[in-house]
Amino acid sequence: KESLAGRIKNVRLRTLTEGEILGKQPDFLDNLFNKKFPLQVTGSTKTDVLKIAFRGGYPEVVNFSENDRTDWHKEYVDTLLTRDLRDIANVKKIDYLQKMVFALSAWSSKFINLDSICSGLEISKQTIISYMNHLENLYLFDRLPSWTNTDYDRIVKKEKWFISDTGLMASILNWNIDEVILDPDKSGKIVETLVFNELSSIVGLDNRYKMYHYRDREQREIDFIVEKDKNVLLLLEVKSGSNISGQDFKHIEWFRNNLAKNKKCIGVILYSGNDTLYFKKDLAALPIGTLWQ
């Protein structure tokens, strides 16, 4: 009955990061803002990263076999929807919610097309928005707001949605790692979702950091913008592949030259490889494994 005001702190309990599983400190953002880039990171190939993504971070399944892990993930979602959901909403059509979980998982890291989901499920947009809120309240999905700290009027202000665990994502969508590694769209979505979950855990522990995404009507896009103390920006893009060129920084450079104004900017591409690659000033491509190593 007590509110415990002033005596407790609320912390979002997320699934384990890869750094936690390996016993590493969450130094990724501090290192990048201080320009402490590793020369090399082992175990960061596309196959390595996808194996981590497919396993996910729920503590119960870290050491499970692939089949047992998939069964656990699906049972977990079913239990949330059939039991825990009753505590926050009166939803009778659970089968529609199950279809929503599948649809939103497939859209993870992308801008959700509500019209497409409406036509596929044959339910109203208002109902879908209500269901999305319920699934967010169950901590199955997260929203990432758009960076709008500018008077540039071409910005797209839509939020991006991410599923809260990549292992859950792979199980819900019945993905096979051997197929995903050859599919740029699927591998791109699950790897970007993995990076989102890793970053969210770090950002959530330190109130100096705020995280956003950027996109405008000219199709310029930056996957993640991490703002530190409102005066330094980390512009971060994710590539599931291993081939990086200077052209891959074009959106980061445009943002830095046109929108950053007096803010200090560091541009980073996380990619599937083992070596740190330097380009222009404050622009570097780092192995995705830098997140946890």
XYZ file of C-alpha atoms in Angstrom:
293
model
C 0.000 0.000 0.000
C 3.035 2.274 0.364
C 4.145 4.227 -2.729
C 7.800 4.130 -1.561
C 8.259 7.577 -3.100
C 11.844 8.715 -2.726
C 12.992 5.283 -1.552
C 13.119 3.264 -4.751
C 14.468 3.601 -8.272
C 12.778 1.921 -11.217
C 15.092 0.149 -13.657
C 13.845 -1.533 -16.832
C 14.781 -5.202 -16.539
C 15.805 -6.266 -20.029
C 17.106 -9.571 -21.282
C 20.822 -10.198 -20.817
C 23.227 -8.392 -23.099
C 26.060 -10.329 -24.664
C 28.428 -8.350 -22.458
C 26.626 -9.563 -19.332
C 26.811 -13.153 -20.522
C 30.560 -12.749 -21.110
C 31.093 -10.870 -17.846
C 32.153 -7.627 -19.544
C 31.543 -4.066 -18.341
C 29.099 -1.868 -20.365
C 31.820 0.486 -21.623
C 30.826 0.673 -25.277
C 29.344 4.180 -25.336
C 31.935 5.664 -23.001
C 34.707 4.274 -25.197
C 33.185 5.604 -28.406
C 32.539 9.076 -27.053
C 36.166 9.099 -25.871
C 37.291 7.752 -29.278
C 38.786 4.614 -27.766
C 38.341 2.257 -30.687
C 39.789 -1.272 -30.561
C 42.166 -2.240 -33.349
C 40.567 -5.636 -33.714
C 37.730 -7.712 -32.259
C 37.536 -11.482 -32.635
C 34.340 -13.476 -33.087
C 32.483 -10.736 -34.944
C 31.824 -12.302 -38.348
C 28.284 -12.389 -39.718
C 27.890 -15.999 -38.617
C 29.130 -15.180 -35.105
C 26.746 -12.236 -34.765
C 23.736 -14.163 -36.091
C 24.365 -17.019 -33.644
C 24.238 -14.517 -30.789
C 21.089 -12.923 -32.220
C 19.311 -16.258 -32.661
C 20.100 -17.265 -29.086
C 18.870 -14.003 -27.581
C 19.304 -12.945 -23.984
C 16.632 -14.617 -21.868
C 18.674 -16.178 -19.026
C 16.632 -19.378 -19.019
C 17.531 -20.303 -22.611
C 21.189 -19.275 -22.884
C 22.352 -22.900 -22.703
C 19.335 -24.502 -24.393
C 19.442 -26.393 -27.659
C 17.897 -24.639 -30.664
C 14.675 -26.682 -30.518
C 14.229 -26.273 -26.759
C 14.932 -22.554 -27.063
C 12.275 -22.129 -29.753
C 9.716 -24.036 -27.686
C 10.494 -21.894 -24.611
C 10.153 -18.623 -26.539
C 6.792 -19.569 -28.022
C 5.443 -20.816 -24.698
C 6.623 -17.594 -23.047
C 4.679 -15.435 -25.506
C 1.579 -17.615 -25.227
C 1.662 -17.356 -21.433
C 2.018 -13.578 -21.545
C -0.942 -13.224 -23.886
C -3.264 -15.714 -22.206
C -2.473 -14.896 -18.572
C -0.385 -11.781 -17.842
C -2.315 -9.641 -20.323
C -5.391 -9.906 -18.082
C -3.644 -7.670 -15.548
C -3.479 -4.705 -17.934
C -6.301 -5.117 -20.463
C -9.531 -6.918 -21.219
C -8.710 -8.503 -24.571
C -10.877 -11.372 -25.739
C -9.479 -12.015 -29.198
C -6.128 -13.458 -28.186
C -5.681 -15.056 -31.609
C -5.523 -11.577 -33.167
C -2.891 -10.536 -30.643
C -0.843 -13.614 -31.525
C -1.005 -12.598 -35.181
C 0.001 -9.065 -34.182
C 3.085 -10.405 -32.391
C 4.094 -12.209 -35.571
C 3.464 -9.159 -37.752
C 5.313 -6.718 -35.488
C 8.242 -9.127 -35.169
C 8.570 -9.129 -38.945
C 8.602 -5.312 -38.939
C 11.226 -5.005 -36.197
C 13.721 -2.193 -36.985
C 11.508 -0.921 -39.826
C 8.848 1.770 -40.071
C 5.586 -0.056 -39.488
C 2.994 0.115 -42.240
C -0.265 0.032 -40.313
C -2.370 -0.138 -43.481
C -0.557 -3.297 -44.532
C -1.126 -4.912 -41.133
C -4.786 -3.839 -41.135
C -5.449 -5.464 -44.478
C -3.584 -8.616 -43.509
C -5.421 -9.090 -40.200
C -8.737 -7.537 -41.255
C -9.027 -5.413 -38.127
C -9.267 -1.648 -37.713
C -6.293 0.664 -37.346
C -7.602 1.828 -33.964
C -7.675 -1.766 -32.692
C -4.154 -2.389 -33.976
C -2.847 0.708 -32.185
C -4.545 -0.481 -28.995
C -2.965 -3.936 -29.364
C 0.448 -2.391 -30.008
C 0.167 -0.479 -26.739
C -0.721 -3.681 -24.883
C 2.276 -5.514 -26.344
C 4.548 -2.648 -25.367
C 3.167 -2.758 -21.824
C 4.071 -6.457 -21.732
C 7.669 -5.446 -22.622
C 7.607 -7.464 -25.830
C 8.259 -4.419 -28.029
C 9.926 -1.014 -27.735
C 9.534 2.297 -29.545
C 12.489 4.383 -30.699
C 11.610 8.075 -31.166
C 12.773 10.219 -34.054
C 15.499 12.837 -33.558
C 13.722 16.151 -34.098
C 16.050 18.680 -32.484
C 16.161 20.851 -35.592
C 14.039 23.207 -37.663
C 14.623 21.097 -40.795
C 11.102 20.423 -42.078
C 11.838 17.275 -44.095
C 12.248 15.030 -41.061
C 10.036 11.949 -40.723
C 8.769 11.966 -37.151
C 7.520 8.382 -37.028
C 8.772 6.044 -34.330
C 10.540 2.809 -35.134
C 9.504 -0.393 -33.393
C 11.790 -3.150 -32.162
C 11.085 -6.493 -30.555
C 12.741 -6.690 -27.141
C 14.775 -9.853 -27.808
C 16.242 -11.228 -31.038
C 16.032 -14.848 -29.936
C 12.314 -14.335 -29.404
C 12.125 -12.717 -32.843
C 13.790 -15.670 -34.598
C 11.559 -18.189 -32.825
C 8.300 -16.326 -33.476
C 9.121 -15.949 -37.178
C 10.376 -19.555 -37.468
C 13.636 -18.358 -39.006
C 16.505 -20.685 -39.835
C 19.981 -19.239 -39.438
C 21.272 -20.883 -42.633
C 18.548 -19.147 -44.625
C 18.788 -15.797 -42.844
C 22.540 -15.497 -43.418
C 21.831 -15.482 -47.174
C 18.906 -13.049 -46.948
C 20.092 -9.401 -46.649
C 16.687 -8.114 -45.519
C 16.195 -10.656 -42.720
C 19.802 -10.577 -41.545
C 19.724 -6.775 -41.593
C 16.575 -6.641 -39.454
C 17.719 -9.093 -36.806
C 21.221 -7.620 -36.538
C 19.890 -4.057 -36.216
C 17.433 -5.303 -33.582
C 20.318 -6.943 -31.719
C 22.248 -3.664 -31.719
C 19.144 -1.791 -30.520
C 18.704 -4.147 -27.573
C 22.383 -3.931 -26.625
C 22.370 -0.130 -26.826
C 19.069 0.196 -24.940
C 20.489 -1.688 -21.986
C 23.493 0.650 -21.790
C 21.475 3.838 -22.354
C 18.946 2.777 -19.731
C 21.638 2.686 -17.040
C 22.971 6.201 -17.586
C 20.802 9.321 -17.720
C 23.501 11.202 -19.654
C 22.426 9.313 -22.756
C 19.317 9.570 -24.935
C 18.733 7.457 -28.042
C 16.856 8.252 -31.277
C 16.784 7.400 -34.970
C 16.812 9.744 -37.952
C 15.054 9.672 -41.308
C 13.919 12.381 -43.706
C 11.824 12.595 -46.867
C 14.978 12.532 -48.990
C 15.512 8.917 -47.832
C 18.479 9.821 -45.656
C 18.515 7.546 -42.626
C 20.691 6.970 -39.568
C 19.852 3.889 -37.557
C 20.735 5.242 -34.117
C 21.634 8.632 -32.696
C 22.908 8.583 -29.130
C 23.009 12.012 -27.552
C 25.299 12.649 -24.579
C 24.552 15.571 -22.271
C 22.772 17.351 -25.177
C 26.040 18.492 -26.805
C 27.714 15.398 -28.292
C 26.166 13.033 -30.819
C 27.106 9.495 -31.774
C 25.743 8.776 -35.258
C 25.611 5.035 -35.651
C 24.596 2.818 -38.554
C 24.441 -0.971 -38.689
C 25.516 -3.170 -41.596
C 25.053 -6.922 -41.344
C 27.561 -7.400 -44.179
C 31.341 -7.150 -44.177
C 32.028 -4.760 -47.088
C 32.392 -1.119 -46.036
C 33.334 1.909 -48.133
C 33.423 5.666 -47.621
C 30.105 5.912 -49.472
C 28.414 4.136 -46.552
C 29.004 7.260 -44.428
C 27.157 9.634 -46.773
C 24.089 10.056 -44.539
C 26.220 10.493 -41.438
C 28.338 13.127 -43.188
C 25.276 14.972 -44.494
C 23.754 15.036 -41.014
C 27.001 16.236 -39.464
C 27.427 19.010 -42.035
C 23.828 20.209 -42.120
C 21.985 19.442 -38.891
C 24.504 18.958 -36.109
C 25.274 22.701 -35.963
C 27.639 23.268 -33.038
C 27.366 19.768 -31.635
C 30.355 17.464 -31.715
C 29.653 14.377 -33.849
C 31.256 10.952 -34.025
C 30.208 8.721 -36.932
C 30.399 4.937 -36.605
C 29.285 2.029 -38.750
C 28.994 -1.317 -36.971
C 29.648 -4.152 -39.413
C 30.281 -7.904 -39.496
C 34.058 -8.124 -39.438
C 36.990 -8.180 -37.061
C 39.004 -5.048 -37.906
C 38.483 -1.367 -37.132
C 38.585 0.699 -40.337
C 39.267 4.449 -40.255
C 37.896 6.847 -42.867
C 37.640 10.630 -42.551
C 37.949 12.557 -39.295
C 35.821 10.998 -36.540
C 34.443 8.380 -38.937
C 35.168 4.704 -38.359
C 33.763 1.264 -39.102
C 33.885 -1.015 -36.064
C 33.136 -4.729 -35.621
C 29.704 -5.330 -34.146
C 31.449 -7.301 -31.400
C 32.831 -4.001 -30.089
C 29.447 -3.665 -28.373
C 30.363 -6.357 -25.892
C 34.146 -6.696 -26.093
